[in-house]
PDB file of C-alpha atoms in Angstrom:
ATOM      1  CA  ALA A  13       0.000   0.000   0.000  1.00 74.00           C
ATOM      2  CA  GLN A  14       1.169   3.498  -0.707  1.00 82.00           C
ATOM      3  CA  SER A  15       2.189   5.871   2.069  1.00 89.00           C
ATOM      4  CA  VAL A  16       3.922   9.193   2.589  1.00 93.00           C
ATOM      5  CA  THR A  17       6.289  10.389   5.286  1.00 95.00           C
ATOM      6  CA  GLN A  18       6.710  14.048   6.099  1.00 96.00           C
ATOM      7  CA  LEU A  19       9.860  14.785   8.089  1.00 91.00           C
ATOM      8  CA  GLY A  20       9.327  17.398  10.762  1.00 91.00           C
ATOM      9  CA  SER A  21       5.950  18.224  12.255  1.00 93.00           C
ATOM     10  CA  HIS A  22       7.042  21.868  12.570  1.00 96.00           C
ATOM     11  CA  VAL A  23       9.415  23.949  10.457  1.00 97.00           C
ATOM     12  CA  SER A  24      10.373  27.504  11.426  1.00 97.00           C
ATOM     13  CA  VAL A  25      11.867  30.025   9.015  1.00 97.00           C
ATOM     14  CA  SER A  26      12.442  33.756   8.934  1.00 97.00           C
ATOM     15  CA  GLU A  27      10.633  35.936   6.429  1.00 97.00           C
ATOM     16  CA  GLY A  28      12.665  35.943   3.202  1.00 97.00           C
ATOM     17  CA  ALA A  29      14.392  32.630   3.925  1.00 98.00           C
ATOM     18  CA  LEU A  30      14.176  29.460   1.858  1.00 98.00           C
ATOM     19  CA  VAL A  31      11.299  27.129   2.644  1.00 98.00           C
ATOM     20  CA  LEU A  32      11.968  23.378   2.364  1.00 98.00           C
ATOM     21  CA  LEU A  33       9.318  20.867   3.417  1.00 98.00           C
ATOM     22  CA  ARG A  34      10.216  17.214   2.991  1.00 97.00           C
ATOM     23  CA  CYS A  35       8.056  14.392   1.677  1.00 97.00           C
ATOM     24  CA  ASN A  36       9.031  10.810   0.891  1.00 96.00           C
ATOM     25  CA  TYR A  37       6.620   8.304  -0.556  1.00 93.00           C
ATOM     26  CA  SER A  38       6.293   4.569  -0.726  1.00 90.00           C
ATOM     27  CA  SER A  39       4.460   3.081  -3.662  1.00 79.00           C
ATOM     28  CA  SER A  40       4.697  -0.099  -5.681  1.00 72.00           C
ATOM     29  CA  VAL A  41       4.015   1.775  -8.908  1.00 76.00           C
ATOM     30  CA  PRO A  42       4.925   5.286 -10.078  1.00 75.00           C
ATOM     31  CA  PRO A  43       2.559   7.436  -8.074  1.00 84.00           C
ATOM     32  CA  TYR A  44       0.649  10.647  -8.468  1.00 90.00           C
ATOM     33  CA  LEU A  45       1.853  13.145  -5.837  1.00 93.00           C
ATOM     34  CA  PHE A  46       0.189  16.205  -4.336  1.00 95.00           C
ATOM     35  CA  TRP A  47       0.874  19.047  -1.931  1.00 97.00           C
ATOM     36  CA  TYR A  48      -2.093  20.656  -0.177  1.00 97.00           C
ATOM     37  CA  VAL A  49      -2.084  23.660   2.167  1.00 97.00           C
ATOM     38  CA  GLN A  50      -4.417  24.323   5.084  1.00 95.00           C
ATOM     39  CA  TYR A  51      -4.710  27.834   6.493  1.00 94.00           C
ATOM     40  CA  PRO A  52      -6.046  28.174  10.051  1.00 90.00           C
ATOM     41  CA  ASN A  53      -9.667  27.094  10.442  1.00 87.00           C
ATOM     42  CA  GLN A  54     -10.052  26.342   6.744  1.00 90.00           C
ATOM     43  CA  GLY A  55     -10.253  23.326   4.481  1.00 91.00           C
ATOM     44  CA  LEU A  56      -7.358  22.125   2.337  1.00 94.00           C
ATOM     45  CA  GLN A  57      -6.524  23.568  -1.056  1.00 95.00           C
ATOM     46  CA  LEU A  58      -4.218  22.249  -3.747  1.00 96.00           C
ATOM     47  CA  LEU A  59      -0.768  23.821  -4.048  1.00 97.00           C
ATOM     48  CA  LEU A  60       0.557  21.617  -6.853  1.00 96.00           C
ATOM     49  CA  LYS A  61       0.568  18.071  -8.176  1.00 94.00           C
ATOM     50  CA  TYR A  62       2.737  15.712 -10.195  1.00 93.00           C
ATOM     51  CA  THR A  63       1.007  13.293 -12.532  1.00 88.00           C
ATOM     52  CA  THR A  64       3.167  12.802 -15.626  1.00 84.00           C
ATOM     53  CA  GLY A  65       5.703  14.754 -17.653  1.00 85.00           C
ATOM     54  CA  ALA A  66       8.083  17.336 -16.224  1.00 88.00           C
ATOM     55  CA  THR A  67       9.377  16.337 -12.815  1.00 90.00           C
ATOM     56  CA  LEU A  68       9.692  19.945 -11.590  1.00 95.00           C
ATOM     57  CA  VAL A  69       6.197  21.170 -10.851  1.00 96.00           C
ATOM     58  CA  LYS A  70       5.266  24.773 -10.182  1.00 96.00           C
ATOM     59  CA  GLY A  71       2.276  25.661  -8.054  1.00 95.00           C
ATOM     60  CA  ILE A  72       0.487  28.622  -6.600  1.00 94.00           C
ATOM     61  CA  ASN A  73       2.046  31.308  -4.387  1.00 93.00           C
ATOM     62  CA  GLY A  74       5.592  30.672  -5.696  1.00 96.00           C
ATOM     63  CA  PHE A  75       5.883  27.090  -4.447  1.00 97.00           C
ATOM     64  CA  GLU A  76       7.427  24.284  -6.468  1.00 97.00           C
ATOM     65  CA  ALA A  77       8.280  20.617  -5.959  1.00 97.00           C
ATOM     66  CA  GLU A  78      10.477  18.117  -7.742  1.00 95.00           C
ATOM     67  CA  PHE A  79       9.611  14.458  -8.221  1.00 94.00           C
ATOM     68  CA  LYS A  80      12.752  12.357  -7.738  1.00 93.00           C
ATOM     69  CA  LYS A  81      12.043   8.721  -8.442  1.00 90.00           C
ATOM     70  CA  SER A  82      15.510   7.545  -7.379  1.00 90.00           C
ATOM     71  CA  GLU A  83      15.055   9.145  -3.963  1.00 92.00           C
ATOM     72  CA  THR A  84      11.281   8.485  -3.717  1.00 93.00           C
ATOM     73  CA  SER A  85      10.900  12.128  -2.751  1.00 95.00           C
ATOM     74  CA  PHE A  86       8.657  15.071  -3.576  1.00 96.00           C
ATOM     75  CA  HIS A  87      10.010  17.950  -1.474  1.00 97.00           C
ATOM     76  CA  LEU A  88       8.254  21.334  -1.500  1.00 98.00           C
ATOM     77  CA  THR A  89      10.313  24.533  -1.805  1.00 98.00           C
ATOM     78  CA  LYS A  90       9.854  28.278  -1.997  1.00 98.00           C
ATOM     79  CA  PRO A  91      12.842  30.624  -2.434  1.00 97.00           C
ATOM     80  CA  SER A  92      11.609  33.353  -0.094  1.00 97.00           C
ATOM     81  CA  ALA A  93       9.062  32.885   2.692  1.00 97.00           C
ATOM     82  CA  HIS A  94       6.282  35.374   3.352  1.00 97.00           C
ATOM     83  CA  MET A  95       4.342  35.786   6.568  1.00 96.00           C
ATOM     84  CA  SER A  96       1.244  34.693   4.666  1.00 96.00           C
ATOM     85  CA  ASP A  97       2.832  31.256   4.027  1.00 97.00           C
ATOM     86  CA  ALA A  98       2.304  30.272   7.664  1.00 97.00           C
ATOM     87  CA  ALA A  99       0.004  27.259   7.448  1.00 97.00           C
ATOM     88  CA  GLU A 100      -0.017  23.477   7.606  1.00 96.00           C
ATOM     89  CA  TYR A 101       1.197  21.603   4.532  1.00 97.00           C
ATOM     90  CA  PHE A 102       0.214  18.078   3.592  1.00 97.00           C
ATOM     91  CA  CYS A 103       1.868  15.761   1.094  1.00 96.00           C
ATOM     92  CA  ALA A 104      -0.387  13.099  -0.429  1.00 94.00           C
ATOM     93  CA  VAL A 105      -0.088  10.167  -2.808  1.00 92.00           C
ATOM     94  CA  SER A 106      -2.518   8.205  -4.959  1.00 86.00           C
ATOM     95  CA  ASP A 107      -1.862   5.071  -6.952  1.00 70.00           C
ATOM     96  CA  ARG A 108      -2.537   5.153 -10.651  1.00 64.00           C
ATOM     97  CA  GLY A 109      -6.079   3.990 -11.296  1.00 65.00           C
ATOM     98  CA  PHE A 110      -7.429   4.750  -7.840  1.00 68.00           C
ATOM     99  CA  GLN A 111      -9.402   7.727  -6.556  1.00 73.00           C
ATOM    100  CA  LYS A 112      -8.165   7.633  -2.996  1.00 83.00           C
ATOM    101  CA  LEU A 113      -5.526   9.943  -1.554  1.00 88.00           C
ATOM    102  CA  VAL A 114      -3.261   8.937   1.312  1.00 91.00           C
ATOM    103  CA  PHE A 115      -2.072  11.956   3.280  1.00 93.00           C
ATOM    104  CA  GLY A 116       1.050  12.486   5.326  1.00 94.00           C
ATOM    105  CA  THR A 117       0.796  13.722   8.902  1.00 95.00           C
ATOM    106  CA  GLY A 118       1.445  17.318   7.908  1.00 96.00           C
ATOM    107  CA  THR A 119       4.127  19.954   8.554  1.00 97.00           C
ATOM    108  CA  ARG A 120       3.266  23.233  10.212  1.00 96.00           C
ATOM    109  CA  LEU A 121       5.261  26.114   8.748  1.00 97.00           C
ATOM    110  CA  LEU A 122       5.977  29.007  11.091  1.00 97.00           C
ATOM    111  CA  VAL A 123       7.305  32.259   9.589  1.00 97.00           C
ATOM    112  CA  SER A 124       8.864  34.873  11.858  1.00 96.00           C
ATOM    113  CA  PRO A 125       9.506  38.536  10.978  1.00 94.00           C
TER     114      PRO A 125
ATOM    115  CA  ASN B   4     -20.017  28.992  -7.002  1.00 72.00           C
ATOM    116  CA  ALA B   5     -20.081  27.991  -3.350  1.00 82.00           C
ATOM    117  CA  GLY B   6     -17.818  24.977  -4.003  1.00 94.00           C
ATOM    118  CA  VAL B   7     -18.138  22.404  -1.211  1.00 97.00           C
ATOM    119  CA  THR B   8     -20.365  23.331   1.714  1.00 97.00           C
ATOM    120  CA  GLN B   9     -20.706  21.515   5.030  1.00 97.00           C
ATOM    121  CA  THR B  10     -23.208  21.791   7.854  1.00 97.00           C
ATOM    122  CA  PRO B  11     -22.998  22.236  10.735  1.00 96.00           C
ATOM    123  CA  LYS B  12     -19.707  24.051  11.403  1.00 95.00           C
ATOM    124  CA  PHE B  13     -19.606  23.009  15.062  1.00 96.00           C
ATOM    125  CA  GLN B  14     -21.402  20.318  17.049  1.00 96.00           C
ATOM    126  CA  VAL B  15     -21.225  18.959  20.565  1.00 97.00           C
ATOM    127  CA  LEU B  16     -22.751  15.542  21.239  1.00 97.00           C
ATOM    128  CA  LYS B  17     -23.091  13.311  24.247  1.00 97.00           C
ATOM    129  CA  THR B  18     -21.874   9.722  24.045  1.00 98.00           C
ATOM    130  CA  GLY B  19     -24.504   7.565  22.359  1.00 97.00           C
ATOM    131  CA  GLN B  20     -26.252  10.364  20.502  1.00 97.00           C
ATOM    132  CA  SER B  21     -26.590  10.247  16.733  1.00 96.00           C
ATOM    133  CA  MET B  22     -26.154  12.922  14.111  1.00 96.00           C
ATOM    134  CA  THR B  23     -25.718  13.447  10.395  1.00 97.00           C
ATOM    135  CA  LEU B  24     -23.110  15.684   8.814  1.00 98.00           C
ATOM    136  CA  GLN B  25     -24.246  17.190   5.540  1.00 97.00           C
ATOM    137  CA  CYS B  26     -22.098  17.936   2.491  1.00 98.00           C
ATOM    138  CA  ALA B  27     -23.027  19.410  -0.866  1.00 98.00           C
ATOM    139  CA  GLN B  28     -21.022  20.453  -3.929  1.00 97.00           C
ATOM    140  CA  ASP B  29     -22.075  22.595  -6.865  1.00 96.00           C
ATOM    141  CA  MET B  30     -19.243  21.731  -9.264  1.00 95.00           C
ATOM    142  CA  ASN B  31     -20.977  18.732 -10.911  1.00 94.00           C
ATOM    143  CA  HIS B  32     -18.250  16.442  -9.584  1.00 93.00           C
ATOM    144  CA  ASN B  33     -18.607  12.683  -9.777  1.00 92.00           C
ATOM    145  CA  SER B  34     -16.628  11.653  -6.687  1.00 92.00           C
ATOM    146  CA  MET B  35     -17.083  12.691  -3.066  1.00 94.00           C
ATOM    147  CA  TYR B  36     -15.160  11.869   0.108  1.00 95.00           C
ATOM    148  CA  TRP B  37     -15.343  12.093   3.880  1.00 97.00           C
ATOM    149  CA  TYR B  38     -12.149  12.518   5.935  1.00 97.00           C
ATOM    150  CA  ARG B  39     -11.390  13.032   9.581  1.00 97.00           C
ATOM    151  CA  GLN B  40      -8.453  15.123  10.774  1.00 95.00           C
ATOM    152  CA  ASP B  41      -6.813  14.447  14.123  1.00 94.00           C
ATOM    153  CA  PRO B  42      -3.692  16.136  15.539  1.00 89.00           C
ATOM    154  CA  GLY B  43      -0.504  14.470  14.345  1.00 87.00           C
ATOM    155  CA  MET B  44      -2.359  12.014  12.112  1.00 89.00           C
ATOM    156  CA  GLY B  45      -3.103  14.023   8.993  1.00 90.00           C
ATOM    157  CA  LEU B  46      -6.319  13.280   7.146  1.00 93.00           C
ATOM    158  CA  ARG B  47      -7.741   9.785   7.079  1.00 94.00           C
ATOM    159  CA  LEU B  48     -10.385   8.648   4.615  1.00 93.00           C
ATOM    160  CA  ILE B  49     -13.612   7.419   6.206  1.00 96.00           C
ATOM    161  CA  TYR B  50     -15.789   6.677   3.160  1.00 95.00           C
ATOM    162  CA  TYR B  51     -15.884   7.733  -0.443  1.00 93.00           C
ATOM    163  CA  SER B  52     -18.297   7.662  -3.353  1.00 92.00           C
ATOM    164  CA  ALA B  53     -16.650   7.244  -6.726  1.00 87.00           C
ATOM    165  CA  SER B  54     -19.879   8.069  -8.523  1.00 87.00           C
ATOM    166  CA  GLU B  55     -23.558   8.591  -7.799  1.00 88.00           C
ATOM    167  CA  GLY B  56     -25.050   5.381  -6.442  1.00 88.00           C
ATOM    168  CA  THR B  57     -21.808   3.872  -5.137  1.00 91.00           C
ATOM    169  CA  THR B  58     -20.045   4.103  -1.788  1.00 94.00           C
ATOM    170  CA  ASP B  59     -16.941   2.366  -0.445  1.00 92.00           C
ATOM    171  CA  LYS B  60     -15.087   2.138   2.832  1.00 93.00           C
ATOM    172  CA  GLY B  61     -11.905   4.032   3.384  1.00 91.00           C
ATOM    173  CA  GLU B  62      -9.233   3.613   6.017  1.00 90.00           C
ATOM    174  CA  VAL B  63     -11.363   4.253   9.146  1.00 95.00           C
ATOM    175  CA  PRO B  64     -15.055   3.404   8.442  1.00 96.00           C
ATOM    176  CA  ASN B  65     -16.031   1.842  11.784  1.00 96.00           C
ATOM    177  CA  GLY B  66     -18.808   3.736  13.570  1.00 96.00           C
ATOM    178  CA  TYR B  67     -19.887   5.644  10.463  1.00 98.00           C
ATOM    179  CA  ASN B  68     -22.379   5.267   7.640  1.00 97.00           C
ATOM    180  CA  VAL B  69     -22.774   7.324   4.479  1.00 97.00           C
ATOM    181  CA  SER B  70     -25.430   8.115   1.924  1.00 96.00           C
ATOM    182  CA  ARG B  71     -24.871   9.494  -1.563  1.00 95.00           C
ATOM    183  CA  LEU B  72     -28.253  11.162  -1.826  1.00 89.00           C
ATOM    184  CA  ASN B  73     -27.723  12.422  -5.376  1.00 95.00           C
ATOM    185  CA  LYS B  74     -24.811  13.725  -7.410  1.00 95.00           C
ATOM    186  CA  ARG B  75     -24.548  16.868  -5.262  1.00 96.00           C
ATOM    187  CA  GLU B  76     -24.956  15.530  -1.745  1.00 97.00           C
ATOM    188  CA  PHE B  77     -23.013  13.072   0.408  1.00 97.00           C
ATOM    189  CA  SER B  78     -23.893  12.715   4.083  1.00 97.00           C
ATOM    190  CA  LEU B  79     -22.015  11.088   6.968  1.00 98.00           C
ATOM    191  CA  ARG B  80     -23.934   9.576   9.885  1.00 98.00           C
ATOM    192  CA  LEU B  81     -22.750   8.713  13.355  1.00 97.00           C
ATOM    193  CA  GLU B  82     -25.290   6.268  14.775  1.00 93.00           C
ATOM    194  CA  SER B  83     -23.965   6.172  18.347  1.00 96.00           C
ATOM    195  CA  ALA B  84     -21.275   8.752  18.929  1.00 96.00           C
ATOM    196  CA  ALA B  85     -18.188   7.902  20.983  1.00 97.00           C
ATOM    197  CA  PRO B  86     -15.502  10.202  22.435  1.00 97.00           C
ATOM    198  CA  SER B  87     -13.018   8.661  19.954  1.00 97.00           C
ATOM    199  CA  GLN B  88     -15.026  10.311  17.177  1.00 97.00           C
ATOM    200  CA  THR B  89     -14.128  13.767  18.431  1.00 97.00           C
ATOM    201  CA  SER B  90     -12.420  15.237  15.386  1.00 97.00           C
ATOM    202  CA  VAL B  91     -12.644  17.698  12.534  1.00 96.00           C
ATOM    203  CA  TYR B  92     -14.524  16.240   9.579  1.00 98.00           C
ATOM    204  CA  PHE B  93     -13.897  17.328   6.010  1.00 97.00           C
ATOM    205  CA  CYS B  94     -15.917  16.605   2.922  1.00 97.00           C
ATOM    206  CA  ALA B  95     -14.248  16.793  -0.487  1.00 95.00           C
ATOM    207  CA  SER B  96     -15.181  16.285  -4.113  1.00 95.00           C
ATOM    208  CA  SER B  97     -13.369  15.679  -7.397  1.00 92.00           C
ATOM    209  CA  GLU B  98     -14.285  15.503 -11.041  1.00 88.00           C
ATOM    210  CA  ALA B  99     -12.786  12.001 -11.528  1.00 73.00           C
ATOM    211  CA  VAL B 100     -11.996  12.354 -15.204  1.00 65.00           C
ATOM    212  CA  VAL B 101      -8.695  10.483 -14.958  1.00 66.00           C
ATOM    213  CA  GLN B 102      -8.572   8.322 -11.873  1.00 70.00           C
ATOM    214  CA  GLY B 103      -5.902   9.179  -9.377  1.00 76.00           C
ATOM    215  CA  THR B 104      -4.897  12.526 -10.878  1.00 80.00           C
ATOM    216  CA  ASP B 105      -7.827  14.604  -9.758  1.00 85.00           C
ATOM    217  CA  THR B 106      -7.649  17.637  -7.554  1.00 90.00           C
ATOM    218  CA  GLN B 107      -9.878  17.228  -4.541  1.00 93.00           C
ATOM    219  CA  TYR B 108     -11.793  20.318  -3.397  1.00 95.00           C
ATOM    220  CA  PHE B 109     -12.440  20.550   0.321  1.00 96.00           C
ATOM    221  CA  GLY B 110     -15.197  22.036   2.402  1.00 96.00           C
ATOM    222  CA  PRO B 111     -14.514  24.221   5.466  1.00 95.00           C
ATOM    223  CA  GLY B 112     -14.944  21.347   7.936  1.00 95.00           C
ATOM    224  CA  THR B 113     -17.165  20.397  10.862  1.00 97.00           C
ATOM    225  CA  ARG B 114     -15.628  20.446  14.333  1.00 96.00           C
ATOM    226  CA  LEU B 115     -17.287  17.682  16.367  1.00 97.00           C
ATOM    227  CA  THR B 116     -16.837  17.111  20.090  1.00 97.00           C
ATOM    228  CA  VAL B 117     -18.275  14.018  21.773  1.00 97.00           C
ATOM    229  CA  LEU B 118     -18.492  14.226  25.547  1.00 96.00           C
TER     230      LEU B 118
END
């Protein structure tokens, strides 16, 4: 069965610093991979996803992620953090041919002035 | 477009009481989902409906039932609430054009406390 592991339940950065949130997946077949963001007291919304094609995926709000099959990773990055990026970020995986997403446990991003 | 709506936003129940969480989407999506979110555990799938007229169990279905009332609506019922069901519940929907690749759109959540 597929699964994802997010390293670090909390990540703290200063405004303007690089954001790096880690996600590793386990899947028996090449997966589809997603990053979702949850702002306080809201539902989740899609940041970006990898399905096929280019392994570097660009999403909303300046975020991007790179699918690395050899490392089974899909880390999320942003060159310069803004205060408005403070939220919880979830990596998720689905197997090809299935509707169901399996979510990681989430990483809370804290941004300080 | 309201997207995915959920009612109620908050609910407090006593152990053994029953209730139904309502979810509706106005995006003409085929698939709908119910998740629960607990601290440190991410989101876990309770039930899903791949298309109107079908429902299937997810990772944590025990203690819950669902009804896909029509293409728009997907309800979650707790027949006899237990404190372990204290959680935040999210409904989501997706178009399901190509299986596995779809973006899921989430509602704002229902915060349920069972005393």
